[in-house]
Amino acid sequence: MQTHEMIGATWDTSEHICTSYLSDLEDADLMQRPHADCNHLNWQVGHLILSEHNILSAYAPDRVPPLPEGFAETYGKENAQSDDPAAFLSKDALIEAFRVQRDGAKALLADCSGADFDADAPESIRSFAPTVGAMMSMLGSHWLMHCGQWVIVRRMLEKPIVI
């Protein structure tokens, strides 16, 4: 198995887990916070999409699809405390934005060579992802870091266990 195939398989597993947890949640459910000191799920999903976009833009700015207009402002840290559903995108719009960004990420990943994976990551992320390979791998694990909180919301809403 090649490095890009291994990273892609990790992304696919992460995507399966995360989309399973989101599958039967409604827009109102995504406004739930797993704890008063945590961000609601809608903001978390937007944050993950924005993070992926920003990380890949630091690596290959000319190859990353654009985000929907106003997305960066909506899902920036300064908006994380808002509980106004009208201030955020719908679940369908978030999933569409994710799909566009992830398809762009997969195209970049497919073009990476072994030497590319060993190269230094962009300076802005090198403290937590020193190489391009580490950066690409992190795109899947970042989603998994957050989706553990989604299980708590699912339990609060008495949703069925999906995984």
PDB file of C-alpha atoms in Angstrom:
ATOM      1  CA  MET A   1       0.000   0.000   0.000  1.00  0.00           C
ATOM      2  CA  GLN A   2       1.317   3.426  -0.945  1.00  0.00           C
ATOM      3  CA  THR A   3       1.364   6.331   1.500  1.00  0.00           C
ATOM      4  CA  HIS A   4      -1.398   8.227  -0.293  1.00  0.00           C
ATOM      5  CA  GLU A   5      -3.573   5.089  -0.237  1.00  0.00           C
ATOM      6  CA  MET A   6      -2.996   4.636   3.508  1.00  0.00           C
ATOM      7  CA  ILE A   7      -3.875   8.263   4.248  1.00  0.00           C
ATOM      8  CA  GLY A   8      -6.909   8.041   1.952  1.00  0.00           C
ATOM      9  CA  ALA A   9      -8.102   4.917   3.760  1.00  0.00           C
ATOM     10  CA  THR A  10      -7.785   6.751   7.077  1.00  0.00           C
ATOM     11  CA  TRP A  11      -9.801   9.661   5.683  1.00  0.00           C
ATOM     12  CA  ASP A  12     -12.472   7.245   4.446  1.00  0.00           C
ATOM     13  CA  THR A  13     -12.760   5.610   7.886  1.00  0.00           C
ATOM     14  CA  SER A  14     -12.976   8.986   9.597  1.00  0.00           C
ATOM     15  CA  GLU A  15     -15.586  10.172   7.107  1.00  0.00           C
ATOM     16  CA  HIS A  16     -17.669   7.031   7.608  1.00  0.00           C
ATOM     17  CA  ILE A  17     -17.657   7.426  11.392  1.00  0.00           C
ATOM     18  CA  CYS A  18     -18.409  11.151  11.319  1.00  0.00           C
ATOM     19  CA  THR A  19     -21.140  11.035   8.690  1.00  0.00           C
ATOM     20  CA  SER A  20     -22.747   8.112  10.528  1.00  0.00           C
ATOM     21  CA  TYR A  21     -22.940  10.182  13.707  1.00  0.00           C
ATOM     22  CA  LEU A  22     -24.441  13.106  11.773  1.00  0.00           C
ATOM     23  CA  SER A  23     -26.729  11.049   9.546  1.00  0.00           C
ATOM     24  CA  ASP A  24     -29.983  11.296  11.501  1.00  0.00           C
ATOM     25  CA  LEU A  25     -29.390  14.624  13.233  1.00  0.00           C
ATOM     26  CA  GLU A  26     -31.558  17.572  12.255  1.00  0.00           C
ATOM     27  CA  ASP A  27     -30.468  21.212  11.980  1.00  0.00           C
ATOM     28  CA  ALA A  28     -31.774  21.907  15.499  1.00  0.00           C
ATOM     29  CA  ASP A  29     -29.819  18.935  16.855  1.00  0.00           C
ATOM     30  CA  LEU A  30     -26.603  20.413  15.482  1.00  0.00           C
ATOM     31  CA  MET A  31     -27.140  23.467  17.682  1.00  0.00           C
ATOM     32  CA  GLN A  32     -26.758  21.295  20.806  1.00  0.00           C
ATOM     33  CA  ARG A  33     -23.638  21.591  22.938  1.00  0.00           C
ATOM     34  CA  PRO A  34     -22.322  18.415  24.582  1.00  0.00           C
ATOM     35  CA  HIS A  35     -21.408  20.574  27.593  1.00  0.00           C
ATOM     36  CA  ALA A  36     -21.829  24.244  28.449  1.00  0.00           C
ATOM     37  CA  ASP A  37     -18.107  24.795  27.833  1.00  0.00           C
ATOM     38  CA  CYS A  38     -18.107  23.037  24.442  1.00  0.00           C
ATOM     39  CA  ASN A  39     -19.023  24.368  21.017  1.00  0.00           C
ATOM     40  CA  HIS A  40     -22.242  23.185  19.407  1.00  0.00           C
ATOM     41  CA  LEU A  41     -22.024  20.580  16.682  1.00  0.00           C
ATOM     42  CA  ASN A  42     -22.875  22.966  13.854  1.00  0.00           C
ATOM     43  CA  TRP A  43     -19.914  25.177  14.736  1.00  0.00           C
ATOM     44  CA  GLN A  44     -17.650  22.148  15.202  1.00  0.00           C
ATOM     45  CA  VAL A  45     -18.458  20.777  11.736  1.00  0.00           C
ATOM     46  CA  GLY A  46     -17.914  24.208  10.195  1.00  0.00           C
ATOM     47  CA  HIS A  47     -14.644  24.565  12.117  1.00  0.00           C
ATOM     48  CA  LEU A  48     -13.444  21.227  10.732  1.00  0.00           C
ATOM     49  CA  ILE A  49     -14.276  22.245   7.164  1.00  0.00           C
ATOM     50  CA  LEU A  50     -12.615  25.646   7.642  1.00  0.00           C
ATOM     51  CA  SER A  51      -9.531  24.070   9.223  1.00  0.00           C
ATOM     52  CA  GLU A  52      -9.148  21.608   6.359  1.00  0.00           C
ATOM     53  CA  HIS A  53      -9.507  24.438   3.866  1.00  0.00           C
ATOM     54  CA  ASN A  54      -6.956  26.626   5.668  1.00  0.00           C
ATOM     55  CA  ILE A  55      -4.404  23.843   6.101  1.00  0.00           C
ATOM     56  CA  LEU A  56      -4.588  22.814   2.464  1.00  0.00           C
ATOM     57  CA  SER A  57      -4.547  26.448   1.337  1.00  0.00           C
ATOM     58  CA  ALA A  58      -1.275  26.940   3.214  1.00  0.00           C
ATOM     59  CA  TYR A  59       0.130  23.968   1.284  1.00  0.00           C
ATOM     60  CA  ALA A  60      -1.332  24.472  -2.207  1.00  0.00           C
ATOM     61  CA  PRO A  61      -3.282  27.758  -2.338  1.00  0.00           C
ATOM     62  CA  ASP A  62      -4.055  27.546  -6.053  1.00  0.00           C
ATOM     63  CA  ARG A  63      -5.562  24.053  -5.823  1.00  0.00           C
ATOM     64  CA  VAL A  64      -8.044  24.345  -2.968  1.00  0.00           C
ATOM     65  CA  PRO A  65     -11.720  24.907  -3.804  1.00  0.00           C
ATOM     66  CA  PRO A  66     -13.246  28.090  -2.409  1.00  0.00           C
ATOM     67  CA  LEU A  67     -15.510  28.026   0.609  1.00  0.00           C
ATOM     68  CA  PRO A  68     -19.054  29.395   0.425  1.00  0.00           C
ATOM     69  CA  GLU A  69     -19.184  33.162   0.816  1.00  0.00           C
ATOM     70  CA  GLY A  70     -18.919  34.241   4.458  1.00  0.00           C
ATOM     71  CA  PHE A  71     -17.983  30.741   5.655  1.00  0.00           C
ATOM     72  CA  ALA A  72     -14.726  31.779   7.334  1.00  0.00           C
ATOM     73  CA  GLU A  73     -16.478  34.502   9.306  1.00  0.00           C
ATOM     74  CA  THR A  74     -19.384  32.258  10.274  1.00  0.00           C
ATOM     75  CA  TYR A  75     -17.130  29.503  11.578  1.00  0.00           C
ATOM     76  CA  GLY A  76     -14.328  31.600  13.034  1.00  0.00           C
ATOM     77  CA  LYS A  77     -13.528  31.474  16.748  1.00  0.00           C
ATOM     78  CA  GLU A  78     -15.329  34.754  17.396  1.00  0.00           C
ATOM     79  CA  ASN A  79     -18.666  33.191  16.392  1.00  0.00           C
ATOM     80  CA  ALA A  80     -18.282  29.959  18.403  1.00  0.00           C
ATOM     81  CA  GLN A  81     -20.350  31.204  21.339  1.00  0.00           C
ATOM     82  CA  SER A  82     -23.381  32.135  19.261  1.00  0.00           C
ATOM     83  CA  ASP A  83     -26.459  29.965  19.747  1.00  0.00           C
ATOM     84  CA  ASP A  84     -28.452  31.679  16.992  1.00  0.00           C
ATOM     85  CA  PRO A  85     -29.322  29.005  14.400  1.00  0.00           C
ATOM     86  CA  ALA A  86     -29.807  31.721  11.780  1.00  0.00           C
ATOM     87  CA  ALA A  87     -26.122  32.619  12.115  1.00  0.00           C
ATOM     88  CA  PHE A  88     -25.017  29.209  10.816  1.00  0.00           C
ATOM     89  CA  LEU A  89     -25.463  27.045   7.740  1.00  0.00           C
ATOM     90  CA  SER A  90     -27.896  24.168   7.534  1.00  0.00           C
ATOM     91  CA  LYS A  91     -26.660  20.606   7.887  1.00  0.00           C
ATOM     92  CA  ASP A  92     -27.138  20.060   4.148  1.00  0.00           C
ATOM     93  CA  ALA A  93     -25.070  23.146   3.306  1.00  0.00           C
ATOM     94  CA  LEU A  94     -22.333  22.034   5.711  1.00  0.00           C
ATOM     95  CA  ILE A  95     -22.207  18.544   4.207  1.00  0.00           C
ATOM     96  CA  GLU A  96     -22.006  20.062   0.716  1.00  0.00           C
ATOM     97  CA  ALA A  97     -19.155  22.366   1.771  1.00  0.00           C
ATOM     98  CA  PHE A  98     -17.388  19.380   3.324  1.00  0.00           C
ATOM     99  CA  ARG A  99     -17.824  17.323   0.172  1.00  0.00           C
ATOM    100  CA  VAL A 100     -16.321  20.084  -2.020  1.00  0.00           C
ATOM    101  CA  GLN A 101     -13.352  20.568   0.314  1.00  0.00           C
ATOM    102  CA  ARG A 102     -12.723  16.851   0.764  1.00  0.00           C
ATOM    103  CA  ASP A 103     -12.870  16.211  -2.984  1.00  0.00           C
ATOM    104  CA  GLY A 104     -10.232  18.931  -3.393  1.00  0.00           C
ATOM    105  CA  ALA A 105      -8.154  17.339  -0.636  1.00  0.00           C
ATOM    106  CA  LYS A 106      -8.375  13.936  -2.311  1.00  0.00           C
ATOM    107  CA  ALA A 107      -7.163  15.418  -5.592  1.00  0.00           C
ATOM    108  CA  LEU A 108      -4.168  16.960  -3.813  1.00  0.00           C
ATOM    109  CA  LEU A 109      -3.445  13.715  -1.966  1.00  0.00           C
ATOM    110  CA  ALA A 110      -3.517  11.711  -5.200  1.00  0.00           C
ATOM    111  CA  ASP A 111      -0.850  13.984  -6.670  1.00  0.00           C
ATOM    112  CA  CYS A 112       1.559  13.650  -3.731  1.00  0.00           C
ATOM    113  CA  SER A 113       4.707  11.625  -4.219  1.00  0.00           C
ATOM    114  CA  GLY A 114       6.725   9.877  -1.530  1.00  0.00           C
ATOM    115  CA  ALA A 115       9.122  12.816  -1.492  1.00  0.00           C
ATOM    116  CA  ASP A 116       6.218  15.236  -1.045  1.00  0.00           C
ATOM    117  CA  PHE A 117       5.100  13.431   2.122  1.00  0.00           C
ATOM    118  CA  ASP A 118       8.576  13.833   3.617  1.00  0.00           C
ATOM    119  CA  ALA A 119       8.750  17.564   2.837  1.00  0.00           C
ATOM    120  CA  ASP A 120       8.258  20.174   5.526  1.00  0.00           C
ATOM    121  CA  ALA A 121       4.644  21.171   6.103  1.00  0.00           C
ATOM    122  CA  PRO A 122       3.777  24.861   5.781  1.00  0.00           C
ATOM    123  CA  GLU A 123       5.335  26.893   8.592  1.00  0.00           C
ATOM    124  CA  SER A 124       1.921  27.807  10.058  1.00  0.00           C
ATOM    125  CA  ILE A 125       1.164  24.169  11.011  1.00  0.00           C
ATOM    126  CA  ARG A 126       4.611  22.698  11.473  1.00  0.00           C
ATOM    127  CA  SER A 127       4.329  22.731  15.282  1.00  0.00           C
ATOM    128  CA  PHE A 128       1.649  20.006  15.158  1.00  0.00           C
ATOM    129  CA  ALA A 129       2.241  18.527  11.681  1.00  0.00           C
ATOM    130  CA  PRO A 130       5.932  18.745  10.796  1.00  0.00           C
ATOM    131  CA  THR A 131       5.710  17.106   7.364  1.00  0.00           C
ATOM    132  CA  VAL A 132       3.241  17.104   4.496  1.00  0.00           C
ATOM    133  CA  GLY A 133       2.516  13.451   5.295  1.00  0.00           C
ATOM    134  CA  ALA A 134       1.698  14.324   8.905  1.00  0.00           C
ATOM    135  CA  MET A 135      -0.435  17.233   7.695  1.00  0.00           C
ATOM    136  CA  MET A 136      -2.405  15.033   5.322  1.00  0.00           C
ATOM    137  CA  SER A 137      -2.855  12.325   7.946  1.00  0.00           C
ATOM    138  CA  MET A 138      -4.109  14.868  10.475  1.00  0.00           C
ATOM    139  CA  LEU A 139      -7.006  15.873   8.226  1.00  0.00           C
ATOM    140  CA  GLY A 140      -8.766  12.628   9.082  1.00  0.00           C
ATOM    141  CA  SER A 141      -7.820  12.464  12.744  1.00  0.00           C
ATOM    142  CA  HIS A 142      -8.951  16.040  13.417  1.00  0.00           C
ATOM    143  CA  TRP A 143     -12.516  15.018  12.554  1.00  0.00           C
ATOM    144  CA  LEU A 144     -12.290  12.049  14.905  1.00  0.00           C
ATOM    145  CA  MET A 145     -11.080  14.287  17.738  1.00  0.00           C
ATOM    146  CA  HIS A 146     -14.325  16.240  17.535  1.00  0.00           C
ATOM    147  CA  CYS A 147     -16.842  13.526  16.742  1.00  0.00           C
ATOM    148  CA  GLY A 148     -16.443  11.948  20.154  1.00  0.00           C
ATOM    149  CA  GLN A 149     -18.399  14.949  21.431  1.00  0.00           C
ATOM    150  CA  TRP A 150     -21.146  14.233  18.920  1.00  0.00           C
ATOM    151  CA  VAL A 151     -21.831  10.892  20.593  1.00  0.00           C
ATOM    152  CA  ILE A 152     -22.655  12.757  23.797  1.00  0.00           C
ATOM    153  CA  VAL A 153     -25.219  14.889  21.956  1.00  0.00           C
ATOM    154  CA  ARG A 154     -26.634  11.768  20.318  1.00  0.00           C
ATOM    155  CA  ARG A 155     -27.086  10.189  23.766  1.00  0.00           C
ATOM    156  CA  MET A 156     -28.678  13.390  25.125  1.00  0.00           C
ATOM    157  CA  LEU A 157     -31.140  13.279  22.215  1.00  0.00           C
ATOM    158  CA  GLU A 158     -31.754   9.532  22.744  1.00  0.00           C
ATOM    159  CA  LYS A 159     -30.645   8.725  19.224  1.00  0.00           C
ATOM    160  CA  PRO A 160     -29.813   5.121  18.373  1.00  0.00           C
ATOM    161  CA  ILE A 161     -26.261   3.828  18.466  1.00  0.00           C
ATOM    162  CA  VAL A 162     -24.992   3.919  14.878  1.00  0.00           C
ATOM    163  CA  ILE A 163     -21.499   2.502  15.301  1.00  0.00           C
TER     164      ILE A 163
END
